[in-house]
mmCIF file of C-alpha atoms in Angstrom:
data_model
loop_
_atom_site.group_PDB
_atom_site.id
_atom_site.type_symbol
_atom_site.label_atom_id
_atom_site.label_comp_id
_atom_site.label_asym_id
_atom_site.label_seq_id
_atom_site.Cartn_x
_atom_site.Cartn_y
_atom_site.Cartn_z
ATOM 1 C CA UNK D 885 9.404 3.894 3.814
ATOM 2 C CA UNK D 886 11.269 3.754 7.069
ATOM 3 C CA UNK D 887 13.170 0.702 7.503
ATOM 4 C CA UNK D 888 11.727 -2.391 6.836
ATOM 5 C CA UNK D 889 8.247 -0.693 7.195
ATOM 6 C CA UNK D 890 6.386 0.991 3.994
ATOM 7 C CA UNK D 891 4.005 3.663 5.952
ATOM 8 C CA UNK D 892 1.085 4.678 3.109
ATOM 9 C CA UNK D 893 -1.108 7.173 3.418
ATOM 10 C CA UNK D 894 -4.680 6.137 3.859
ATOM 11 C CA UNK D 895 -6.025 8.281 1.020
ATOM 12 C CA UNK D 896 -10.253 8.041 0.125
ATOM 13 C CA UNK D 897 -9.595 10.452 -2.992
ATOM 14 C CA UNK D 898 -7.130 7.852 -5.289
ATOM 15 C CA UNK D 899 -8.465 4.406 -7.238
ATOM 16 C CA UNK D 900 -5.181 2.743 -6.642
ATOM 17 C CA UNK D 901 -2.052 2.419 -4.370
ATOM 18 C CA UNK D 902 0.676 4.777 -5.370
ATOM 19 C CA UNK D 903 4.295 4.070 -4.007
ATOM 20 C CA UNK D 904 7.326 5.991 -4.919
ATOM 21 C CA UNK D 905 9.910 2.705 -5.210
ATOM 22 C CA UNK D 906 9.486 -0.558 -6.302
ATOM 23 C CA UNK D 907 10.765 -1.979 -3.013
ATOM 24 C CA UNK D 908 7.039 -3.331 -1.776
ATOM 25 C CA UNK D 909 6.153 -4.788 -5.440
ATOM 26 C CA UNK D 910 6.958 -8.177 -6.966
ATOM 27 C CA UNK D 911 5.635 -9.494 -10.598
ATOM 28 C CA UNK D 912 7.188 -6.028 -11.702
ATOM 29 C CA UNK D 913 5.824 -5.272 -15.406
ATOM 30 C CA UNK D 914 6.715 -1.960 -16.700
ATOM 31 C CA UNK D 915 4.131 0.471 -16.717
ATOM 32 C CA UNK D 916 4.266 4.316 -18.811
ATOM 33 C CA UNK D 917 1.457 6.601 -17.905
ATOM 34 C CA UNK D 918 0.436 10.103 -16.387
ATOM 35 C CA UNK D 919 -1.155 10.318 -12.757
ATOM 36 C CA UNK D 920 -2.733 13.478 -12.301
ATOM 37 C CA UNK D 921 -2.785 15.141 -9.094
ATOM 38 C CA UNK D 922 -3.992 18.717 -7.811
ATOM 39 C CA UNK D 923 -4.607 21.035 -10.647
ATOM 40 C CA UNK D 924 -2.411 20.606 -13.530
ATOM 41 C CA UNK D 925 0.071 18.554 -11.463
ATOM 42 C CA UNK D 926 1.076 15.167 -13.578
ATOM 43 C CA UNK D 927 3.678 12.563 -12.409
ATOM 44 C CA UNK D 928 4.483 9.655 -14.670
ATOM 45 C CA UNK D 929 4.632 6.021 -13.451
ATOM 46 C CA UNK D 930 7.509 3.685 -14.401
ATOM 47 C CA UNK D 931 6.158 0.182 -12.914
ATOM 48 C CA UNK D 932 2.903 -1.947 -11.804
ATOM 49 C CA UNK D 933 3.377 -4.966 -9.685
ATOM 50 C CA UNK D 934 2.092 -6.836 -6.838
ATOM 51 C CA UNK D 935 2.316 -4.579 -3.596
ATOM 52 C CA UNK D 936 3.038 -7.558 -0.791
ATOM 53 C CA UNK D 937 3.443 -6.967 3.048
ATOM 54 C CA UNK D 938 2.115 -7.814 6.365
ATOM 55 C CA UNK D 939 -0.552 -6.706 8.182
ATOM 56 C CA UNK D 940 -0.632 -7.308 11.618
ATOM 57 C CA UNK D 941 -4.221 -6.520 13.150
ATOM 58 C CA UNK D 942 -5.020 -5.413 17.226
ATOM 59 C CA UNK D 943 -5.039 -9.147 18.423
ATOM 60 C CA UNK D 944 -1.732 -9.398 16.782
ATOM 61 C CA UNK D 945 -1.894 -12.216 14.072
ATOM 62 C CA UNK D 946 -0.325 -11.234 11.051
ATOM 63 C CA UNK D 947 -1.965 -11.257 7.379
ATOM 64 C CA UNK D 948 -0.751 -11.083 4.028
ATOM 65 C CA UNK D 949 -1.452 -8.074 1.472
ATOM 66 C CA UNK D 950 -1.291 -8.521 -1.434
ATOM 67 C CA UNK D 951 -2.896 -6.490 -4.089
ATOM 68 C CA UNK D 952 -1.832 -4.217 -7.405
ATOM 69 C CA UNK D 953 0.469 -1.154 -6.921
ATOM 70 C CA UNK D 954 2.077 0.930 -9.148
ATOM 71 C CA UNK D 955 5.527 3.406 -8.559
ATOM 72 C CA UNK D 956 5.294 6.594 -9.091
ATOM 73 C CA UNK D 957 9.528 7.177 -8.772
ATOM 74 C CA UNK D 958 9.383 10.859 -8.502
ATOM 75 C CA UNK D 959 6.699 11.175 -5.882
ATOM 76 C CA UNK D 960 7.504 11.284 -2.130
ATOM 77 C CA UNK D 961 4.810 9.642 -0.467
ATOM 78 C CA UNK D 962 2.694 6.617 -0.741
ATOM 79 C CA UNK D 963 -1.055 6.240 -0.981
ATOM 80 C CA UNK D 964 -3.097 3.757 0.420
ATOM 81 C CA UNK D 965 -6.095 3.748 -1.926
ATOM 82 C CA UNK D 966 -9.410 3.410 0.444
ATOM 83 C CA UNK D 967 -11.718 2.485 -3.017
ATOM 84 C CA UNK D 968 -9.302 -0.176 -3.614
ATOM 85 C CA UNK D 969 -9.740 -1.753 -0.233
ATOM 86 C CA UNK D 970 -13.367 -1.702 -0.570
ATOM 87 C CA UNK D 971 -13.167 -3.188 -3.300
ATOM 88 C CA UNK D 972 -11.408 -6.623 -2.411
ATOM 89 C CA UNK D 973 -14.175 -6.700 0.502
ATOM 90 C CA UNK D 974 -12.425 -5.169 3.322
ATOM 91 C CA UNK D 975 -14.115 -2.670 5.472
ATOM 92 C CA UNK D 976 -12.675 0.501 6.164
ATOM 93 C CA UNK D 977 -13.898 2.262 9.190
ATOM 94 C CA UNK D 978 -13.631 6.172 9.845
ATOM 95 C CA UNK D 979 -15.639 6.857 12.863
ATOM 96 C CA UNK D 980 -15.687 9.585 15.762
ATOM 97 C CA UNK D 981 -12.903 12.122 16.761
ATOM 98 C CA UNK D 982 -8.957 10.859 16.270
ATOM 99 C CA UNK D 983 -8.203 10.331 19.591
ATOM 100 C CA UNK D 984 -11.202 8.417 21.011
ATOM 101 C CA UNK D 985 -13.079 7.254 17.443
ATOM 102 C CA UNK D 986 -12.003 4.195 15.884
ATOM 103 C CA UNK D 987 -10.160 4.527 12.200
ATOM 104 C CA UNK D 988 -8.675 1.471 10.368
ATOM 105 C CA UNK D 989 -10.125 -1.613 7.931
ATOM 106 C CA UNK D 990 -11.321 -4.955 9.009
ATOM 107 C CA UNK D 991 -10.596 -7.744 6.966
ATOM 108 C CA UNK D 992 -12.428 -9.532 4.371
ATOM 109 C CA UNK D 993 -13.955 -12.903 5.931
ATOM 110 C CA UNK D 994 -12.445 -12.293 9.257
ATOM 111 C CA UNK D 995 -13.144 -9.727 12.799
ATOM 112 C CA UNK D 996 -9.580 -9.013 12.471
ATOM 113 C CA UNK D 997 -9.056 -5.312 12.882
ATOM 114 C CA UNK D 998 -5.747 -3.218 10.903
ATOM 115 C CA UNK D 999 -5.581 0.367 12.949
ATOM 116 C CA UNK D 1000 -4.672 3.153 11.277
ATOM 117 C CA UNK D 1001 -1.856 5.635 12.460
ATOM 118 C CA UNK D 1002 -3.031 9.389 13.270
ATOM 119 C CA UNK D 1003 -0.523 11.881 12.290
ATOM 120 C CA UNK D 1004 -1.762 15.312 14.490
ATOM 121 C CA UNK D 1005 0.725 17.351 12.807
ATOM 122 C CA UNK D 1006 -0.117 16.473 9.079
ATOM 123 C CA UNK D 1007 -3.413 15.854 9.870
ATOM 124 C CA UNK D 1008 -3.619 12.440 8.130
ATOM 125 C CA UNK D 1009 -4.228 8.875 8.371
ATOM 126 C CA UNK D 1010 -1.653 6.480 8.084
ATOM 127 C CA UNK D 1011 -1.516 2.600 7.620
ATOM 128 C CA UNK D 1012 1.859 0.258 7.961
ATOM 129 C CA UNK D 1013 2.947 -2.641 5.727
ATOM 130 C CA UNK D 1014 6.162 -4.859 7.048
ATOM 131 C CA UNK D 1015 7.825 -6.157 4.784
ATOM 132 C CA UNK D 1016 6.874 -10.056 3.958
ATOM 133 C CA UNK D 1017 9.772 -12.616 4.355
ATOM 134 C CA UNK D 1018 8.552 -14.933 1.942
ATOM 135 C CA UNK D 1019 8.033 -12.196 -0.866
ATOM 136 C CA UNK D 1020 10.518 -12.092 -4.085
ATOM 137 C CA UNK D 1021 10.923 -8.229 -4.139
ATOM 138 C CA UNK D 1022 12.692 -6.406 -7.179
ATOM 139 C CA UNK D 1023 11.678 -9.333 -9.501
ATOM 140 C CA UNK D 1024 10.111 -8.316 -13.037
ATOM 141 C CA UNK D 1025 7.837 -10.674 -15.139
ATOM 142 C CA UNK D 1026 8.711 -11.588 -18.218
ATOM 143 C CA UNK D 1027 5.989 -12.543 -20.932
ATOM 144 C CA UNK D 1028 7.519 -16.049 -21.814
ATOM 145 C CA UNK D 1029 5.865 -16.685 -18.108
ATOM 146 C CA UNK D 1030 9.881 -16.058 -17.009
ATOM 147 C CA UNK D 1031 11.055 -14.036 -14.121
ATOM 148 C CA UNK D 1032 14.539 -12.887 -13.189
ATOM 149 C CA UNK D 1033 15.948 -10.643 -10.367
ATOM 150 C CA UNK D 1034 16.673 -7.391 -10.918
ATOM 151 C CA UNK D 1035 17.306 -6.507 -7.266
ATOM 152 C CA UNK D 1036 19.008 -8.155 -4.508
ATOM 153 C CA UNK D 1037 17.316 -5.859 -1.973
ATOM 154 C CA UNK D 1038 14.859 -7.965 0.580
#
């Protein structure tokens, strides 16, 4: 994350969005189980929630996301699951060289077009999420249908 913005690795490889703080999630529900990564490596996950942000698209209206994420607290990096994305109906478009192709997702129902960010140096894809005003971050459900806030972070 850098500032306000959550920057997520557009990853093709992982069947859901990874994040490394709860920060991006509301409707937090605890959540104990192994992700497995390269080889042998495991990393165990400590929450599931909603993962809510903005999208703004190349004609610059902005769009809600909203869509399950789980935290992963001792990983450093998010992913931005590509399967998952297909999945809700959005397209996801990687097409010709970096520089001159055209890589990003076009929403469900709409022409409206989310770039993603080229990283030369890492040699990966990146997509960013603002932060969403109207979202109630840091707040856990409860099973009596309750919530209560656990953060005061926004």
């Amino acid at each position: 994350t850098q500032g306000r913005d959550l920057w997520m690795i557009v990853d093709s490889g992982t069947n859901r969005h990874y994040l490394p703080i709860e920060d991006f999630l509301t409707h937090l529900q605890p959540c104990a189980s192994q992700v497995y990564g390269i080889g042998e490596l495991k990393m165990g996950t400590k929450s599931k929630g909603m993962l809510q942000g903005m999208l703004t698209s190349t004609s610059g209206h902005c769009f809600t996301a909203s869509c399950e994420g789980i935290c992963i607290p001792g990983s450093s990096l998010a992913l931005f699951s590509v399967r998952m994305a297909t999945r809700q109906g959005h397209s996801v478009i990687f097409e010709g060289d970096p520089v001159q192709g055209r890589h990003g997702m076009y929403l469900r129902g709409t022409q409206e077009y989310i770039p993603f960010t080229w990283d030369e140096a890492l040699g990966l894809w990146w997509i960013r999420i603002q932060r969403d005003p109207s979202a109630a971050y840091g707040v856990h459900a409860q099973r009596e249908g309750h919530v209560h806030q656990t953060s005061s972070r926004m």
